[in-house]
PDB file of C-alpha atoms in Angstrom:
ATOM      1  CA  LYS A   1      -9.002 116.848 125.510  1.00 45.00           C
ATOM      2  CA  PRO A   2      -6.716 113.964 125.221  1.00 52.00           C
ATOM      3  CA  ILE A   3      -5.928 112.457 120.769  1.00 49.00           C
ATOM      4  CA  PRO A   4      -7.062 109.278 119.948  1.00 57.00           C
ATOM      5  CA  LEU A   5      -3.878 107.081 119.510  1.00 55.00           C
ATOM      6  CA  LEU A   6      -5.010 106.745 116.172  1.00 54.00           C
ATOM      7  CA  LEU A   7      -5.540 109.863 115.246  1.00 54.00           C
ATOM      8  CA  TYR A   8      -2.734 111.244 117.537  1.00 52.00           C
ATOM      9  CA  LEU A   9      -0.174 108.145 115.207  1.00 51.00           C
ATOM     10  CA  SER A  10      -1.478 109.338 111.764  1.00 51.00           C
ATOM     11  CA  SER A  11      -0.302 112.185 111.655  1.00 52.00           C
ATOM     12  CA  VAL A  12       2.988 111.532 112.900  1.00 55.00           C
ATOM     13  CA  SER A  13       5.763 111.760 110.478  1.00 58.00           C
ATOM     14  CA  PRO A  14       8.593 108.725 110.328  1.00 56.00           C
ATOM     15  CA  PRO A  15      11.638 110.000 111.516  1.00 54.00           C
ATOM     16  CA  SER A  16      12.976 111.798 107.642  1.00 78.00           C
ATOM     17  CA  PRO A  17      15.241 109.751 105.911  1.00 93.00           C
ATOM     18  CA  LEU A  18      12.072 107.565 105.730  1.00 95.00           C
ATOM     19  CA  LYS A  19       9.971 110.082 105.031  1.00 92.00           C
ATOM     20  CA  ASN A  20      12.504 112.077 102.482  1.00 93.00           C
ATOM     21  CA  LEU A  21      12.781 108.924 100.718  1.00 96.00           C
ATOM     22  CA  LEU A  22       9.298 108.715  99.928  1.00 97.00           C
ATOM     23  CA  GLU A  23       8.074 112.078  99.767  1.00 95.00           C
ATOM     24  CA  SER A  24      11.017 113.502  97.367  1.00 96.00           C
ATOM     25  CA  ASN A  25      10.158 110.590  94.746  1.00 98.00           C
ATOM     26  CA  ASN A  26       7.181 110.509  95.372  1.00 98.00           C
ATOM     27  CA  TYR A  27       6.201 107.568  96.640  1.00 98.00           C
ATOM     28  CA  THR A  28       2.395 107.124  97.284  1.00 98.00           C
ATOM     29  CA  PRO A  29       1.279 105.021  99.103  1.00 98.00           C
ATOM     30  CA  GLN A  30      -1.433 104.454  95.381  1.00 98.00           C
ATOM     31  CA  THR A  31       2.206 103.463  93.601  1.00 98.00           C
ATOM     32  CA  THR A  32       4.333 101.980  95.444  1.00 98.00           C
ATOM     33  CA  SER A  33       4.648  98.792  98.431  1.00 98.00           C
ATOM     34  CA  LEU A  34       7.199  98.598 100.534  1.00 98.00           C
ATOM     35  CA  ASN A  35       8.648  95.331 100.632  1.00 98.00           C
ATOM     36  CA  LEU A  36      11.191  94.721 104.387  1.00 98.00           C
ATOM     37  CA  ASP A  37      14.019  92.219 105.161  1.00 98.00           C
ATOM     38  CA  LEU A  38      13.053  91.490 108.480  1.00 98.00           C
ATOM     39  CA  TRP A  39      16.572  90.253 110.496  1.00 95.00           C
ATOM     40  CA  GLY A  40      19.031  93.143 110.096  1.00 95.00           C
ATOM     41  CA  LEU A  41      16.383  95.948 108.827  1.00 97.00           C
ATOM     42  CA  LEU A  42      13.061  94.774 111.475  1.00 98.00           C
ATOM     43  CA  HIS A  43      14.775  93.498 114.416  1.00 96.00           C
ATOM     44  CA  SER A  44      18.221  92.192 115.441  1.00 94.00           C
ATOM     45  CA  GLY A  45      16.759  88.666 115.750  1.00 92.00           C
ATOM     46  CA  SER A  46      15.544  89.585 119.698  1.00 93.00           C
ATOM     47  CA  GLN A  47      14.179  92.794 119.461  1.00 96.00           C
ATOM     48  CA  PRO A  48      12.938  95.140 117.162  1.00 97.00           C
ATOM     49  CA  TYR A  49      15.471  98.263 116.434  1.00 96.00           C
ATOM     50  CA  LYS A  50      13.883 101.051 118.506  1.00 92.00           C
ATOM     51  CA  ARG A  51      10.857 102.731 116.613  1.00 92.00           C
ATOM     52  CA  VAL A  52      10.116  99.976 114.480  1.00 96.00           C
ATOM     53  CA  LEU A  53       6.573  99.147 115.375  1.00 96.00           C
ATOM     54  CA  LEU A  54       5.626 102.950 115.316  1.00 93.00           C
ATOM     55  CA  THR A  55       6.924 102.945 112.223  1.00 94.00           C
ATOM     56  CA  LEU A  56       5.582 100.363 111.211  1.00 96.00           C
ATOM     57  CA  ARG A  57       2.371 101.812 112.956  1.00 94.00           C
ATOM     58  CA  TYR A  58       2.311 105.403 110.628  1.00 93.00           C
ATOM     59  CA  LEU A  59       3.214 103.867 107.170  1.00 96.00           C
ATOM     60  CA  TYR A  60       0.548 100.936 107.758  1.00 96.00           C
ATOM     61  CA  LEU A  61      -2.338 103.825 108.735  1.00 94.00           C
ATOM     62  CA  LYS A  62      -1.554 105.883 105.661  1.00 95.00           C
ATOM     63  CA  ASN A  63      -2.187 102.430 103.794  1.00 97.00           C
ATOM     64  CA  TYR A  64       1.240 101.569 102.297  1.00 98.00           C
ATOM     65  CA  THR A  65       1.423  97.840 101.318  1.00 98.00           C
ATOM     66  CA  LEU A  66       3.538  96.038 103.763  1.00 98.00           C
ATOM     67  CA  ASN A  67       5.168  93.040 102.657  1.00 98.00           C
ATOM     68  CA  VAL A  68       8.284  90.990 103.762  1.00 98.00           C
ATOM     69  CA  LEU A  69       9.833  89.889 101.844  1.00 98.00           C
ATOM     70  CA  SER A  70      13.158  87.520 104.183  1.00 98.00           C
ATOM     71  CA  ASN A  71      15.411  84.951 103.881  1.00 97.00           C
ATOM     72  CA  SER A  72      14.422  83.534 107.122  1.00 96.00           C
ATOM     73  CA  SER A  73      14.637  79.098 106.935  1.00 94.00           C
ATOM     74  CA  LYS A  74      10.937  79.665 108.616  1.00 94.00           C
ATOM     75  CA  ARG A  75       8.024  78.403 107.933  1.00 95.00           C
ATOM     76  CA  LEU A  76       5.513  80.677 107.730  1.00 96.00           C
ATOM     77  CA  PRO A  77       3.113  80.224 110.644  1.00 95.00           C
ATOM     78  CA  GLU A  78       6.765  79.927 113.381  1.00 94.00           C
ATOM     79  CA  THR A  79       8.007  83.521 111.094  1.00 97.00           C
ATOM     80  CA  LYS A  80       4.431  85.015 111.664  1.00 98.00           C
ATOM     81  CA  LEU A  81       4.423  83.689 116.342  1.00 97.00           C
ATOM     82  CA  HIS A  82       8.111  84.907 116.368  1.00 97.00           C
ATOM     83  CA  LEU A  83       7.082  88.056 114.795  1.00 98.00           C
ATOM     84  CA  GLU A  84       4.162  87.893 117.329  1.00 98.00           C
ATOM     85  CA  LYS A  85       6.368  87.844 120.358  1.00 97.00           C
ATOM     86  CA  LEU A  86       9.073  90.083 119.208  1.00 97.00           C
ATOM     87  CA  GLY A  87       5.876  93.027 119.717  1.00 98.00           C
ATOM     88  CA  PHE A  88       5.095  92.589 115.857  1.00 98.00           C
ATOM     89  CA  THR A  89       1.712  93.321 114.210  1.00 98.00           C
ATOM     90  CA  VAL A  90       1.678  90.534 112.292  1.00 98.00           C
ATOM     91  CA  SER A  91      -1.831  92.044 110.994  1.00 98.00           C
ATOM     92  CA  GLN A  92      -0.379  94.926 109.568  1.00 98.00           C
ATOM     93  CA  PHE A  93       1.801  92.997 106.991  1.00 98.00           C
ATOM     94  CA  SER A  94      -0.190  91.899 103.668  1.00 98.00           C
ATOM     95  CA  SER A  95       1.588  89.665 102.456  1.00 98.00           C
ATOM     96  CA  ILE A  96       4.359  87.682 103.880  1.00 98.00           C
ATOM     97  CA  VAL A  97       7.078  85.691 102.116  1.00 98.00           C
ATOM     98  CA  THR A  98      10.063  83.731 103.561  1.00 98.00           C
ATOM     99  CA  SER A  99      12.877  81.275 101.642  1.00 97.00           C
ATOM    100  CA  GLY A 100      11.836  78.718 104.279  1.00 96.00           C
ATOM    101  CA  GLU A 101       8.870  78.626 103.364  1.00 97.00           C
ATOM    102  CA  ALA A 102       9.077  78.785  99.902  1.00 97.00           C
ATOM    103  CA  CYS A 103      11.439  75.745 100.157  1.00 97.00           C
ATOM    104  CA  SER A 104       8.262  73.720 101.749  1.00 96.00           C
ATOM    105  CA  PHE A 105       6.915  74.632  98.706  1.00 96.00           C
ATOM    106  CA  TYR A 106       9.237  73.508  95.817  1.00 96.00           C
ATOM    107  CA  LEU A 107      10.546  70.460  98.214  1.00 96.00           C
ATOM    108  CA  SER A 108       5.803  69.134  97.665  1.00 96.00           C
ATOM    109  CA  SER A 109       5.797  69.758  94.185  1.00 96.00           C
ATOM    110  CA  LEU A 110       8.603  67.261  93.468  1.00 96.00           C
ATOM    111  CA  PRO A 111       7.865  63.997  92.988  1.00 91.00           C
ATOM    112  CA  SER A 112       7.347  62.042  96.356  1.00 82.00           C
ATOM    113  CA  PRO A 113       8.847  60.383  98.169  1.00 95.00           C
ATOM    114  CA  LYS A 114      12.813  61.232  97.903  1.00 97.00           C
ATOM    115  CA  LYS A 115      15.302  61.308 100.637  1.00 98.00           C
ATOM    116  CA  ILE A 116      16.434  63.787 101.969  1.00 98.00           C
ATOM    117  CA  PHE A 117      20.087  64.414 103.774  1.00 98.00           C
ATOM    118  CA  VAL A 118      19.336  67.916 106.534  1.00 97.00           C
ATOM    119  CA  PHE A 119      21.824  70.481 107.183  1.00 97.00           C
ATOM    120  CA  GLY A 120      19.746  72.073 109.901  1.00 95.00           C
ATOM    121  CA  SER A 121      19.065  74.646 112.164  1.00 90.00           C
ATOM    122  CA  GLY A 122      18.810  72.193 115.639  1.00 83.00           C
ATOM    123  CA  ALA A 123      14.420  73.758 115.321  1.00 68.00           C
ATOM    124  CA  VAL A 124      12.082  71.423 115.952  1.00 71.00           C
ATOM    125  CA  ASP A 125      10.980  70.874 113.499  1.00 85.00           C
ATOM    126  CA  ASP A 126      13.925  70.380 110.833  1.00 89.00           C
ATOM    127  CA  LEU A 127      12.566  66.872 110.594  1.00 90.00           C
ATOM    128  CA  SER A 128       9.189  67.489 109.497  1.00 92.00           C
ATOM    129  CA  TYR A 129      10.018  70.429 107.309  1.00 94.00           C
ATOM    130  CA  VAL A 130      10.934  66.567 105.110  1.00 95.00           C
ATOM    131  CA  THR A 131       8.600  64.585 105.999  1.00 94.00           C
ATOM    132  CA  ASP A 132       5.460  67.806 105.715  1.00 95.00           C
ATOM    133  CA  SER A 133       6.874  67.336 101.830  1.00 95.00           C
ATOM    134  CA  GLY A 134       6.028  64.000 102.061  1.00 95.00           C
ATOM    135  CA  HIS A 135       9.665  63.329 102.013  1.00 97.00           C
ATOM    136  CA  LEU A 136      12.243  60.780 103.774  1.00 96.00           C
ATOM    137  CA  ILE A 137      15.150  61.774 105.767  1.00 95.00           C
ATOM    138  CA  SER A 138      17.842  60.014 105.677  1.00 97.00           C
ATOM    139  CA  HIS A 139      20.785  59.627 107.436  1.00 96.00           C
ATOM    140  CA  SER A 140      23.552  59.300 105.456  1.00 98.00           C
ATOM    141  CA  ILE A 141      24.907  61.626 103.214  1.00 98.00           C
ATOM    142  CA  THR A 142      25.478  58.884 100.339  1.00 97.00           C
ATOM    143  CA  GLU A 143      22.019  57.677 100.692  1.00 98.00           C
ATOM    144  CA  SER A 144      19.971  60.790  99.820  1.00 98.00           C
ATOM    145  CA  ASP A 145      19.179  62.129  96.359  1.00 98.00           C
ATOM    146  CA  ILE A 146      19.467  65.136  98.103  1.00 98.00           C
ATOM    147  CA  ILE A 147      21.668  67.766  99.993  1.00 98.00           C
ATOM    148  CA  LEU A 148      19.174  69.599 102.280  1.00 98.00           C
ATOM    149  CA  SER A 149      20.700  73.375 103.602  1.00 98.00           C
ATOM    150  CA  ARG A 150      18.961  74.323 105.806  1.00 96.00           C
ATOM    151  CA  GLY A 151      21.031  75.904 108.584  1.00 94.00           C
ATOM    152  CA  THR A 152      24.232  75.793 110.519  1.00 93.00           C
ATOM    153  CA  PHE A 153      24.367  73.753 113.443  1.00 92.00           C
ATOM    154  CA  LEU A 154      23.316  70.299 113.046  1.00 94.00           C
ATOM    155  CA  ILE A 155      24.448  68.171 110.930  1.00 96.00           C
ATOM    156  CA  HIS A 156      21.554  64.921 110.920  1.00 96.00           C
ATOM    157  CA  THR A 157      24.049  62.074 110.308  1.00 96.00           C
ATOM    158  CA  ASP A 158      23.150  58.937 113.277  1.00 94.00           C
ATOM    159  CA  PRO A 159      23.825  60.786 115.525  1.00 93.00           C
ATOM    160  CA  PRO A 160      23.242  64.039 114.824  1.00 93.00           C
ATOM    161  CA  ILE A 161      26.299  66.542 114.250  1.00 94.00           C
ATOM    162  CA  SER A 162      26.230  69.713 116.729  1.00 92.00           C
ATOM    163  CA  LYS A 163      28.231  73.023 115.148  1.00 89.00           C
ATOM    164  CA  SER A 164      31.315  73.299 116.709  1.00 87.00           C
ATOM    165  CA  GLY A 165      35.095  74.315 116.116  1.00 85.00           C
ATOM    166  CA  THR A 166      35.194  71.288 113.606  1.00 91.00           C
ATOM    167  CA  TYR A 167      31.867  72.473 111.836  1.00 92.00           C
ATOM    168  CA  GLU A 168      33.509  73.601 107.969  1.00 93.00           C
ATOM    169  CA  CYS A 169      35.430  70.302 108.350  1.00 95.00           C
ATOM    170  CA  ASP A 170      32.786  68.097 109.355  1.00 96.00           C
ATOM    171  CA  VAL A 171      30.816  69.872 106.234  1.00 97.00           C
ATOM    172  CA  LYS A 172      33.309  69.894 104.091  1.00 97.00           C
ATOM    173  CA  GLU A 173      34.034  65.353 104.886  1.00 97.00           C
ATOM    174  CA  LEU A 174      30.168  64.864 104.065  1.00 98.00           C
ATOM    175  CA  LEU A 175      30.148  67.548 101.132  1.00 97.00           C
ATOM    176  CA  GLU A 176      33.215  65.338  99.239  1.00 96.00           C
ATOM    177  CA  GLU A 177      31.008  62.379 101.022  1.00 96.00           C
ATOM    178  CA  GLY A 178      28.247  64.079  99.153  1.00 96.00           C
ATOM    179  CA  LYS A 179      29.263  65.288  95.827  1.00 94.00           C
ATOM    180  CA  GLY A 180      27.305  64.973  92.650  1.00 94.00           C
ATOM    181  CA  LYS A 181      23.706  64.955  94.455  1.00 96.00           C
ATOM    182  CA  GLU A 182      21.378  67.762  94.221  1.00 97.00           C
ATOM    183  CA  MET A 183      21.780  70.414  97.276  1.00 98.00           C
ATOM    184  CA  ILE A 184      18.192  72.831  97.821  1.00 98.00           C
ATOM    185  CA  VAL A 185      18.891  76.005 100.003  1.00 98.00           C
ATOM    186  CA  CYS A 186      16.301  77.315 102.195  1.00 96.00           C
ATOM    187  CA  ASN A 187      18.759  80.615 103.386  1.00 96.00           C
ATOM    188  CA  PRO A 188      20.812  81.716 100.197  1.00 96.00           C
ATOM    189  CA  ASP A 189      22.683  83.941 103.681  1.00 95.00           C
ATOM    190  CA  ILE A 190      26.490  83.640 104.088  1.00 93.00           C
ATOM    191  CA  TYR A 191      26.701  85.683 106.938  1.00 90.00           C
ATOM    192  CA  ARG A 192      23.937  86.442 110.214  1.00 86.00           C
ATOM    193  CA  PRO A 193      22.676  89.539 110.190  1.00 82.00           C
ATOM    194  CA  ASP A 194      24.683  90.358 113.891  1.00 73.00           C
ATOM    195  CA  ALA A 195      28.531  88.477 113.216  1.00 63.00           C
ATOM    196  CA  VAL A 196      30.716  90.643 114.999  1.00 51.00           C
ATOM    197  CA  LYS A 197      33.371  92.157 111.791  1.00 53.00           C
ATOM    198  CA  VAL A 198      36.643  90.220 112.707  1.00 46.00           C
ATOM    199  CA  LYS A 199      38.415  88.771 110.733  1.00 48.00           C
ATOM    200  CA  GLU A 200      36.208  86.913 107.794  1.00 52.00           C
ATOM    201  CA  GLU A 201      36.567  83.204 108.499  1.00 51.00           C
ATOM    202  CA  ASP A 202      35.278  83.922 112.131  1.00 50.00           C
ATOM    203  CA  LEU A 203      32.125  85.278 111.191  1.00 61.00           C
ATOM    204  CA  ASP A 204      29.117  82.617 112.021  1.00 84.00           C
ATOM    205  CA  ILE A 205      28.140  81.810 108.610  1.00 91.00           C
ATOM    206  CA  MET A 206      24.501  81.239 107.267  1.00 94.00           C
ATOM    207  CA  PRO A 207      23.081  78.228 105.009  1.00 96.00           C
ATOM    208  CA  GLY A 208      24.591  79.957 101.983  1.00 97.00           C
ATOM    209  CA  LYS A 209      27.406  79.458 102.908  1.00 96.00           C
ATOM    210  CA  ILE A 210      27.219  74.984 102.855  1.00 97.00           C
ATOM    211  CA  ALA A 211      26.344  76.170  99.470  1.00 97.00           C
ATOM    212  CA  ILE A 212      29.428  78.429  98.442  1.00 96.00           C
ATOM    213  CA  TRP A 213      31.855  74.912 100.060  1.00 96.00           C
ATOM    214  CA  TYR A 214      29.352  73.194  97.507  1.00 96.00           C
ATOM    215  CA  SER A 215      29.835  74.234  94.521  1.00 95.00           C
ATOM    216  CA  GLU A 216      34.215  74.686  95.823  1.00 94.00           C
ATOM    217  CA  ILE A 217      34.173  71.314  96.157  1.00 94.00           C
ATOM    218  CA  LEU A 218      32.323  70.421  92.691  1.00 94.00           C
ATOM    219  CA  SER A 219      34.156  72.672  90.779  1.00 91.00           C
ATOM    220  CA  SER A 220      37.659  71.529  91.778  1.00 86.00           C
ATOM    221  CA  SER A 221      39.803  69.933  89.372  1.00 65.00           C
ATOM    222  CA  ASP A 222      39.358  66.166  90.055  1.00 73.00           C
ATOM    223  CA  SER A 223      35.152  66.803  90.139  1.00 67.00           C
ATOM    224  CA  GLY A 224      35.629  65.829  86.048  1.00 73.00           C
ATOM    225  CA  LEU A 225      31.533  68.138  86.317  1.00 78.00           C
ATOM    226  CA  PRO A 226      31.071  71.452  83.223  1.00 79.00           C
ATOM    227  CA  SER A 227      30.017  73.893  84.962  1.00 78.00           C
ATOM    228  CA  SER A 228      27.264  73.621  83.600  1.00 78.00           C
ATOM    229  CA  LYS A 229      26.689  70.911  85.693  1.00 84.00           C
ATOM    230  CA  ILE A 230      27.790  72.477  88.594  1.00 85.00           C
ATOM    231  CA  SER A 231      25.270  74.776  88.305  1.00 83.00           C
ATOM    232  CA  SER A 232      22.244  72.976  87.645  1.00 92.00           C
ATOM    233  CA  LEU A 233      23.052  71.112  91.100  1.00 96.00           C
ATOM    234  CA  ILE A 234      22.855  73.768  93.682  1.00 96.00           C
ATOM    235  CA  TYR A 235      19.107  74.988  93.675  1.00 97.00           C
ATOM    236  CA  GLN A 236      18.901  77.866  96.111  1.00 97.00           C
ATOM    237  CA  ILE A 237      15.422  79.342  97.100  1.00 98.00           C
ATOM    238  CA  GLY A 238      15.531  83.016  98.532  1.00 97.00           C
ATOM    239  CA  LYS A 239      16.811  86.244  98.062  1.00 98.00           C
ATOM    240  CA  PRO A 240      19.012  87.473  95.178  1.00 97.00           C
ATOM    241  CA  HIS A 241      17.993  84.911  93.217  1.00 96.00           C
ATOM    242  CA  PRO A 242      13.916  84.883  91.585  1.00 96.00           C
ATOM    243  CA  LEU A 243      11.179  82.760  92.308  1.00 96.00           C
ATOM    244  CA  VAL A 244      10.612  84.837  95.918  1.00 97.00           C
ATOM    245  CA  PHE A 245      10.102  87.786  94.798  1.00 98.00           C
ATOM    246  CA  SER A 246       7.996  86.320  91.688  1.00 97.00           C
ATOM    247  CA  VAL A 247       5.213  85.682  94.588  1.00 97.00           C
ATOM    248  CA  ILE A 248       5.883  88.738  96.442  1.00 98.00           C
ATOM    249  CA  ASP A 249       4.954  90.292  92.002  1.00 97.00           C
ATOM    250  CA  GLU A 250       1.975  87.069  91.595  1.00 97.00           C
ATOM    251  CA  GLU A 251       0.342  88.859  94.888  1.00 96.00           C
ATOM    252  CA  ASP A 252       1.320  91.880  94.659  1.00 97.00           C
ATOM    253  CA  ARG A 253       0.159  94.602  91.672  1.00 96.00           C
ATOM    254  CA  SER A 254       1.938  97.743  93.173  1.00 98.00           C
ATOM    255  CA  PRO A 255       3.587  99.452  89.632  1.00 98.00           C
ATOM    256  CA  ILE A 256       6.871 100.604  92.048  1.00 98.00           C
ATOM    257  CA  LYS A 257       7.884  97.564  94.850  1.00 98.00           C
ATOM    258  CA  LEU A 258      10.364  99.056  97.484  1.00 98.00           C
ATOM    259  CA  MET A 259      12.742  96.108  98.062  1.00 98.00           C
ATOM    260  CA  PHE A 260      14.110  97.040 102.133  1.00 98.00           C
ATOM    261  CA  GLY A 261      17.209  95.439 103.592  1.00 98.00           C
ATOM    262  CA  ASP A 262      21.206  95.161 105.117  1.00 96.00           C
ATOM    263  CA  SER A 263      22.001  93.316 102.051  1.00 96.00           C
ATOM    264  CA  LEU A 264      23.967  94.110  99.374  1.00 97.00           C
ATOM    265  CA  LEU A 265      24.429  90.202  98.062  1.00 96.00           C
ATOM    266  CA  THR A 266      21.081  90.025  98.368  1.00 97.00           C
ATOM    267  CA  ASP A 267      18.223  91.980  98.907  1.00 98.00           C
ATOM    268  CA  VAL A 268      19.735  95.518  96.199  1.00 98.00           C
ATOM    269  CA  ARG A 269      20.899  92.079  94.003  1.00 98.00           C
ATOM    270  CA  GLY A 270      17.094  90.652  93.621  1.00 97.00           C
ATOM    271  CA  SER A 271      15.094  94.034  93.259  1.00 97.00           C
ATOM    272  CA  ASN A 272      17.752  95.287  90.967  1.00 97.00           C
ATOM    273  CA  PHE A 273      17.530  92.540  88.698  1.00 94.00           C
ATOM    274  CA  ARG A 274      13.323  92.744  88.880  1.00 96.00           C
ATOM    275  CA  ASN A 275      11.067  94.818  86.947  1.00 96.00           C
ATOM    276  CA  GLY A 276       9.170  97.760  88.967  1.00 97.00           C
ATOM    277  CA  TRP A 277      12.024  97.125  92.343  1.00 98.00           C
ATOM    278  CA  LYS A 278      13.729  99.804  92.987  1.00 98.00           C
ATOM    279  CA  SER A 279      16.593  98.882  95.840  1.00 98.00           C
ATOM    280  CA  VAL A 280      17.138 100.872  99.666  1.00 98.00           C
ATOM    281  CA  TRP A 281      19.988  99.746 101.353  1.00 98.00           C
ATOM    282  CA  THR A 282      19.597 100.325 105.196  1.00 97.00           C
ATOM    283  CA  THR A 283      23.164 100.160 106.347  1.00 96.00           C
ATOM    284  CA  GLU A 284      23.578 101.003 110.713  1.00 94.00           C
ATOM    285  CA  ASN A 285      21.759  97.570 111.143  1.00 93.00           C
ATOM    286  CA  GLY A 286      22.904  94.718 109.602  1.00 91.00           C
ATOM    287  CA  ILE A 287      25.937  93.001 107.882  1.00 91.00           C
ATOM    288  CA  HIS A 288      27.629  96.216 106.749  1.00 92.00           C
ATOM    289  CA  ARG A 289      27.018  97.688 110.213  1.00 91.00           C
ATOM    290  CA  GLY A 290      30.439 100.117 110.372  1.00 90.00           C
ATOM    291  CA  LEU A 291      32.479  99.180 107.548  1.00 91.00           C
ATOM    292  CA  ASP A 292      32.677 101.991 105.015  1.00 94.00           C
ATOM    293  CA  LEU A 293      29.921 101.943 102.164  1.00 95.00           C
ATOM    294  CA  ASN A 294      31.467 103.134  99.078  1.00 96.00           C
ATOM    295  CA  ASN A 295      34.391  99.682  99.343  1.00 96.00           C
ATOM    296  CA  GLU A 296      31.767  97.832 100.087  1.00 95.00           C
ATOM    297  CA  ILE A 297      29.446  99.333  96.858  1.00 97.00           C
ATOM    298  CA  ASN A 298      32.713  98.536  94.637  1.00 97.00           C
ATOM    299  CA  LYS A 299      33.812  95.269  96.543  1.00 95.00           C
ATOM    300  CA  TYR A 300      30.021  93.755  95.677  1.00 95.00           C
ATOM    301  CA  ASP A 301      29.838  95.990  92.389  1.00 97.00           C
ATOM    302  CA  ILE A 302      26.276  96.334  93.867  1.00 97.00           C
ATOM    303  CA  GLU A 303      24.385  99.718  93.450  1.00 97.00           C
ATOM    304  CA  PRO A 304      21.419 100.526  95.807  1.00 98.00           C
ATOM    305  CA  ASP A 305      18.817 103.011  93.925  1.00 98.00           C
ATOM    306  CA  HIS A 306      19.179 104.800  97.668  1.00 98.00           C
ATOM    307  CA  ILE A 307      20.984 104.952 100.325  1.00 98.00           C
ATOM    308  CA  ILE A 308      19.128 105.534 104.646  1.00 97.00           C
ATOM    309  CA  PRO A 309      20.840 104.820 107.816  1.00 96.00           C
ATOM    310  CA  THR A 310      17.539 103.038 108.635  1.00 95.00           C
ATOM    311  CA  PHE A 311      14.253 101.878 108.245  1.00 94.00           C
ATOM    312  CA  THR A 312      13.594 103.925 110.958  1.00 82.00           C
TER     313      THR A 312
END
């Protein structure tokens, strides 16, 4: 007699590293929520990693609370749509928190209207992202009130500047012109999780890298700005910074929260500083893949609570 699908799935164990992690540490559904990065953990940007969908179904049927905590600059509707297109069952997630959604809420809380200059993703919602929050688009960085680092594919000057071989120079020249203005960063990631491991200067960058360039410009000897002022001018929303973790804490009362992710700098560092959170570093996919793990830990001085090859 055929076994009903749900009964079969509820009896299937996940791959041994994940199963061993949960069982050996007594991370039960009653005490523990699983907080999941997206790109580099669950999918490659274009498709789910092998066995991810089955693993999520297994954990869901075991009554684990599954939350998404991602540095994507997408807002919630776009994130759900993208996940559904990749084959994920969005209803399995109790909460979906992206830095893009949190940043949108933050912009909405600011007194309106502000003139905002955008380093964008090239998506159609780059501009509506600003106007939906009650603010105005500025195509001149010198005339803007706020610089928004949301993506690295299109600079919203007039006419706009598409990403090219001169992108770094284009960005730094504009940042020099806008020196001293507040910057809001919708995605603190520095490099794409699927970046090819070549020389660091050749890696495909993310909005967090623009924030680093801006900090370097503000820290230059001719800026005349004290370090306390510099830190207050750049507000990063997303892991490892506190705001997005606080959103999960408000929505999820589990005593233990496991943060699964591929990045030491964002997933691991952010959860290591939160009470009740524990970090699980996955190493076979994402930003550190193929690198010496001990060297990476020593390089960044970040020690994860747990290490497993993949979430699957």
